[in-house]
Short mmCIF file of C-alpha atoms in Angstrom, two decimals:
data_model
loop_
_atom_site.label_atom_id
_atom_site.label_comp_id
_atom_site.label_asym_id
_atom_site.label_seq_id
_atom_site.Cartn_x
_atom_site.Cartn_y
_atom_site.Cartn_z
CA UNK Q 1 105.24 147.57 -36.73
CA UNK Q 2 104.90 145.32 -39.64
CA UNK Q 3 103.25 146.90 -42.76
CA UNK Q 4 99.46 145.07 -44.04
CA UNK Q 5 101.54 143.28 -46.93
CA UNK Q 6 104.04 141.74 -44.71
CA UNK Q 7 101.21 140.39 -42.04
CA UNK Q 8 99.68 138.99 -45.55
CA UNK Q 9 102.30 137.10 -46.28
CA UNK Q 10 103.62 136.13 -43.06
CA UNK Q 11 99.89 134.43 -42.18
CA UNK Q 12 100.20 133.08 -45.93
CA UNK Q 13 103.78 131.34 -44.91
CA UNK Q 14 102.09 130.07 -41.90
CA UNK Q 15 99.25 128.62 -42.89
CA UNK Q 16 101.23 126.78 -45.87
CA UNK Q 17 104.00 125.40 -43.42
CA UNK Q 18 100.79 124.26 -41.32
CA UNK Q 19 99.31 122.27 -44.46
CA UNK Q 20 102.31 121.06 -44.91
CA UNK Q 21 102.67 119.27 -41.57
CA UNK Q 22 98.71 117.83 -42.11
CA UNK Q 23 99.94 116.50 -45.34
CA UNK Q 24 103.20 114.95 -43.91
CA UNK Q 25 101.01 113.23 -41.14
CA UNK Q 26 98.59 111.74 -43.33
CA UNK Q 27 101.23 109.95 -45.50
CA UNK Q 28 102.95 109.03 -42.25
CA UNK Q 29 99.72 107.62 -41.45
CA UNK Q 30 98.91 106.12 -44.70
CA UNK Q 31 102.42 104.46 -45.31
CA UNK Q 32 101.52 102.45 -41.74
CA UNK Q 33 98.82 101.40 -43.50
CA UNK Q 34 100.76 100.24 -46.15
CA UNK Q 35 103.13 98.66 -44.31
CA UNK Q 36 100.88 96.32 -41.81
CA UNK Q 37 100.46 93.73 -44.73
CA UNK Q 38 104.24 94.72 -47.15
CA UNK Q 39 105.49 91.46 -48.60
CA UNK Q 40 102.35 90.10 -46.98
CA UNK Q 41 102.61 86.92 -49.70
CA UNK Q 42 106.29 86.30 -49.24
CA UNK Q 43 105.24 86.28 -45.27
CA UNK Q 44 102.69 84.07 -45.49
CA UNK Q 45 103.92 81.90 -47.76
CA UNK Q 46 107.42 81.54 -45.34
CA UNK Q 47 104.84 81.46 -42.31
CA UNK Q 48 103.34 78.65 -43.85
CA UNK Q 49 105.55 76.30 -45.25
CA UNK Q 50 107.59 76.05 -41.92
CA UNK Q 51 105.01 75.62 -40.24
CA UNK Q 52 103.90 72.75 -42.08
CA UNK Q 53 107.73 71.22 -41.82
CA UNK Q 54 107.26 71.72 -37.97
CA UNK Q 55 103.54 69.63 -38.34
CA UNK Q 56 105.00 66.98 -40.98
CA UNK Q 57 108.06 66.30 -38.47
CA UNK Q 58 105.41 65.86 -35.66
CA UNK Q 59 102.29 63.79 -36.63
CA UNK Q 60 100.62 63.28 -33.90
CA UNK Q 61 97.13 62.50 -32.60
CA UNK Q 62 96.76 66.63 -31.62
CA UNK Q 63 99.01 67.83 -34.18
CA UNK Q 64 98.88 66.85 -38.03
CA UNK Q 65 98.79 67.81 -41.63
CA UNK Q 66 95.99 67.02 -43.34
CA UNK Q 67 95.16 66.46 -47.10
CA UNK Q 68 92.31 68.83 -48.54
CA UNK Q 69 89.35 66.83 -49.26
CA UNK Q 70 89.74 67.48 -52.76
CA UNK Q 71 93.14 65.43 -52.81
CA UNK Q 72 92.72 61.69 -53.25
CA UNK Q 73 93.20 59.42 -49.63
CA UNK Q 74 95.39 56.80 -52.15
CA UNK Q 75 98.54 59.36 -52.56
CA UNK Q 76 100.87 59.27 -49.16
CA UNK Q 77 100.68 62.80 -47.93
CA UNK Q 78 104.35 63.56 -48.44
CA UNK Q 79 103.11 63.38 -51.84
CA UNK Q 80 100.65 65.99 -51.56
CA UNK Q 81 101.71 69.65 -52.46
CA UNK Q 82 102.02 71.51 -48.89
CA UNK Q 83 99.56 73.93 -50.26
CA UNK Q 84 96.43 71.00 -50.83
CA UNK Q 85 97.19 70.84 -46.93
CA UNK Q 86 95.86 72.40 -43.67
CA UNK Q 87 97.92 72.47 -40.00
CA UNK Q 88 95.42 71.01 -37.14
CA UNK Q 89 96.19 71.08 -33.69
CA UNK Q 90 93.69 69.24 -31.91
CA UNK Q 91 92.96 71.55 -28.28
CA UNK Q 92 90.25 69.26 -26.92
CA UNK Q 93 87.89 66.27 -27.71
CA UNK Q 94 84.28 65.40 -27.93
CA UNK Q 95 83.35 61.45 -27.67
CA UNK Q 96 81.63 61.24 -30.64
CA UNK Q 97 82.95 59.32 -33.53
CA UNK Q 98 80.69 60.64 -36.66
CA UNK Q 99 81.32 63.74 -38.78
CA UNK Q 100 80.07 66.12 -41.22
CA UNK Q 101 79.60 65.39 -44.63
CA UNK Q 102 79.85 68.13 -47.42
CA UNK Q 103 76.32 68.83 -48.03
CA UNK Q 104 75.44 68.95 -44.03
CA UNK Q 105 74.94 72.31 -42.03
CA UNK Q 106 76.68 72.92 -38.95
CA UNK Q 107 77.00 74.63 -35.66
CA UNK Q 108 80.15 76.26 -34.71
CA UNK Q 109 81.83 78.35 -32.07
CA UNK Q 110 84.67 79.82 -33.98
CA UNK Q 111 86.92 82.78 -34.67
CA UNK Q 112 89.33 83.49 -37.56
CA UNK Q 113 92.47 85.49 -37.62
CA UNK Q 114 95.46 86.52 -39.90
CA UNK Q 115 99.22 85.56 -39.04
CA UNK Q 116 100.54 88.38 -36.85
CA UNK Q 117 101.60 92.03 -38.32
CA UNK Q 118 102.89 94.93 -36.96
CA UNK Q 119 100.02 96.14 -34.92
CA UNK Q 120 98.51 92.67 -34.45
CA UNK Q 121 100.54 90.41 -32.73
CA UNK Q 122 98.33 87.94 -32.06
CA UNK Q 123 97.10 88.30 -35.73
CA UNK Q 124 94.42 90.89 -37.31
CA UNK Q 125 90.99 89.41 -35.92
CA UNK Q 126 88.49 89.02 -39.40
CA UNK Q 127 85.62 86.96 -38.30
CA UNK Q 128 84.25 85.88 -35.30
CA UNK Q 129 81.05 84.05 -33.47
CA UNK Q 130 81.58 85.69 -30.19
CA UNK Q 131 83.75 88.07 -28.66
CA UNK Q 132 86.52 88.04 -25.86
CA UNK Q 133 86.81 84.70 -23.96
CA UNK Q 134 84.94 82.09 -24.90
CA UNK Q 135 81.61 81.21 -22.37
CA UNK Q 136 79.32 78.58 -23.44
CA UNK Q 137 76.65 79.79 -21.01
CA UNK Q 138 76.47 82.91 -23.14
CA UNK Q 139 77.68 82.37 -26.45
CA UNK Q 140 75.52 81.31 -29.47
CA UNK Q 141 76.66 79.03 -32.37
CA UNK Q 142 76.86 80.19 -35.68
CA UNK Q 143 75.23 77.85 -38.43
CA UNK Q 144 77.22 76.96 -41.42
CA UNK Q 145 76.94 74.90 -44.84
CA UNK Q 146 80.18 73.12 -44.95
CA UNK Q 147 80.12 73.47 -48.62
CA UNK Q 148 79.89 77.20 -48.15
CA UNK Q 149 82.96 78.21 -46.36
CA UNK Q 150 86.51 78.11 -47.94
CA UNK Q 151 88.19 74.76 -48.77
CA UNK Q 152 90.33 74.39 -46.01
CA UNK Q 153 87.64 75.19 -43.11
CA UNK Q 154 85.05 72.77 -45.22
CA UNK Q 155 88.57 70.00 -44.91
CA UNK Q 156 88.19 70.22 -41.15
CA UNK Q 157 84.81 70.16 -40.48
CA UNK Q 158 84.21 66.99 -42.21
CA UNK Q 159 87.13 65.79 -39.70
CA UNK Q 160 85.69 66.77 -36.79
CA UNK Q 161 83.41 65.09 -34.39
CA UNK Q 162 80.78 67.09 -31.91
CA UNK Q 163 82.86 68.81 -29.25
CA UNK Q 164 86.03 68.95 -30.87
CA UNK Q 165 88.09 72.06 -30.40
CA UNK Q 166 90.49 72.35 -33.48
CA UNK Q 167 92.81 75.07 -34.30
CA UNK Q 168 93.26 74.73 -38.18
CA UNK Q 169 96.04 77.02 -40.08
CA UNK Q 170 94.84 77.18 -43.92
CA UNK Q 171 97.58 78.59 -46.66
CA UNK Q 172 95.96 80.92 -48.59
CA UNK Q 173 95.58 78.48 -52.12
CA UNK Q 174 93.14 77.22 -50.02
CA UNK Q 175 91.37 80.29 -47.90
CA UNK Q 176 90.58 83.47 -50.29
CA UNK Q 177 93.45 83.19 -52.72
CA UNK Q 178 95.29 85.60 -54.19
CA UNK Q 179 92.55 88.35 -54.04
CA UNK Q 180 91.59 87.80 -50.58
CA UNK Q 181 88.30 89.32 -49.63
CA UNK Q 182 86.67 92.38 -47.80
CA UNK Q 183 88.98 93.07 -44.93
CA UNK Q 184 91.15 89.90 -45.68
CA UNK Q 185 94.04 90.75 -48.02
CA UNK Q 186 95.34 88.57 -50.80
CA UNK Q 187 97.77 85.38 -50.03
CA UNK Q 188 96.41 85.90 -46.07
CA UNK Q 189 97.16 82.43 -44.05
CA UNK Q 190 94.34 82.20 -42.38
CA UNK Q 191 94.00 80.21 -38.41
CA UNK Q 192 91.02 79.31 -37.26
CA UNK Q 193 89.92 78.10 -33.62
CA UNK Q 194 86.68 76.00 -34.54
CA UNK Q 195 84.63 74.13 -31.87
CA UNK Q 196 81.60 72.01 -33.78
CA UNK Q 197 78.67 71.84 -31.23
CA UNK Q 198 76.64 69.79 -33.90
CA UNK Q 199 75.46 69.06 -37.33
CA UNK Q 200 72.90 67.80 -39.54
CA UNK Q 201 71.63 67.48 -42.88
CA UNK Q 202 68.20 69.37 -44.08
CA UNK Q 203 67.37 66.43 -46.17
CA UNK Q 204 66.87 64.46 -42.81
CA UNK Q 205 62.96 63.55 -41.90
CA UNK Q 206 64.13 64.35 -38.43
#
């Protein structure tokens, strides 16, 4: 039989090895953590830029580069710095031919997502109007000021017309920056899949 001292100290070697183990888990766990965004700017910054050689080489009527609307329409775009630029591709049309200006509200069907990581393949999901696939029987525009969401989102919207489906990849000079914000991380890329269902300006007598 073992004596009391040696039961001690054998439940005292136990219960350390056991700590041990929770302690090794939760650095295993918080290195994943760690390592869903590592070199997160070099990665968006690569993502980016060949994505907009892939858009520049293209130009077309769905797919395009186009200027923020803080960069001056008299400069050729090759001109302008890839990061004064967002990526469009144009997934459907509406008929209209008017757009939003920068003081005008707005109603959109969107939802915004990071360039895929690790355990997000299809890119960490941030912001949203509605969930799963879209149903316009049962999902509910969001309202917007155009001069109240980041400078690349505010560029499209004041190129879109009602019913237009855009998807619109923003570098991050133009998104949240270097800082990033809440669950958005610093240098993020951020895509966007925007449908503008109308807009208007509170200024109107109408």
């Amino acid at each position: 039989m073992l004596g009391k001292g040696t039961k001690m100290l054998r439940m005292f070697l136990i219960f350390s090895f056991s700590q041990c183990l929770i302690s090794l888990t939760s650095c295993s766990e918080a290195d994943d953590t760690v390592e869903e965004f590592a070199d997160w700017q070099s990665k968006n910054e690569t993502y980016f830029e060949q994505k907009y050689q892939e858009y520049m080489a293209a130009q077309t009527a769905t797919k395009f580069v186009l200027r923020s609307w803080t960069q001056s329409e008299l400069s050729p775009l090759s001109d302008i710095e890839h990061t004064k630029c967002i990526l469009v591709d144009v997934i459907s049309s509406g008929t209209e031919t008017t757009s939003p200006f920068y003081d005008d509200q707005v109603a959109v069907h969107y939802t915004g997502r990071l360039i895929p990581s690790p355990n997000y393949p299809k890119g960490y999901s941030f912001d949203y109007s509605y969930m799963g696939d879209f149903d316009p029987a049962v999902s509910h525009p969001t309202e917007l000021s155009v001069d109240g969401v980041v400078e690349g989102l505010s560029t499209a919207l004041q190129r879109m017309h009602r019913g237009d489906y855009w998807r619109v990849t923003i570098p991050y000079q133009l998104g949240y920056g270097s800082s990033g914000r809440s669950a958005i991380p610093g240098y993020s890329t951020l895509i966007f899949d925007v449908r503008l269902v109308d807009f208007w300006n509170d200024d109107d007598d109408d």
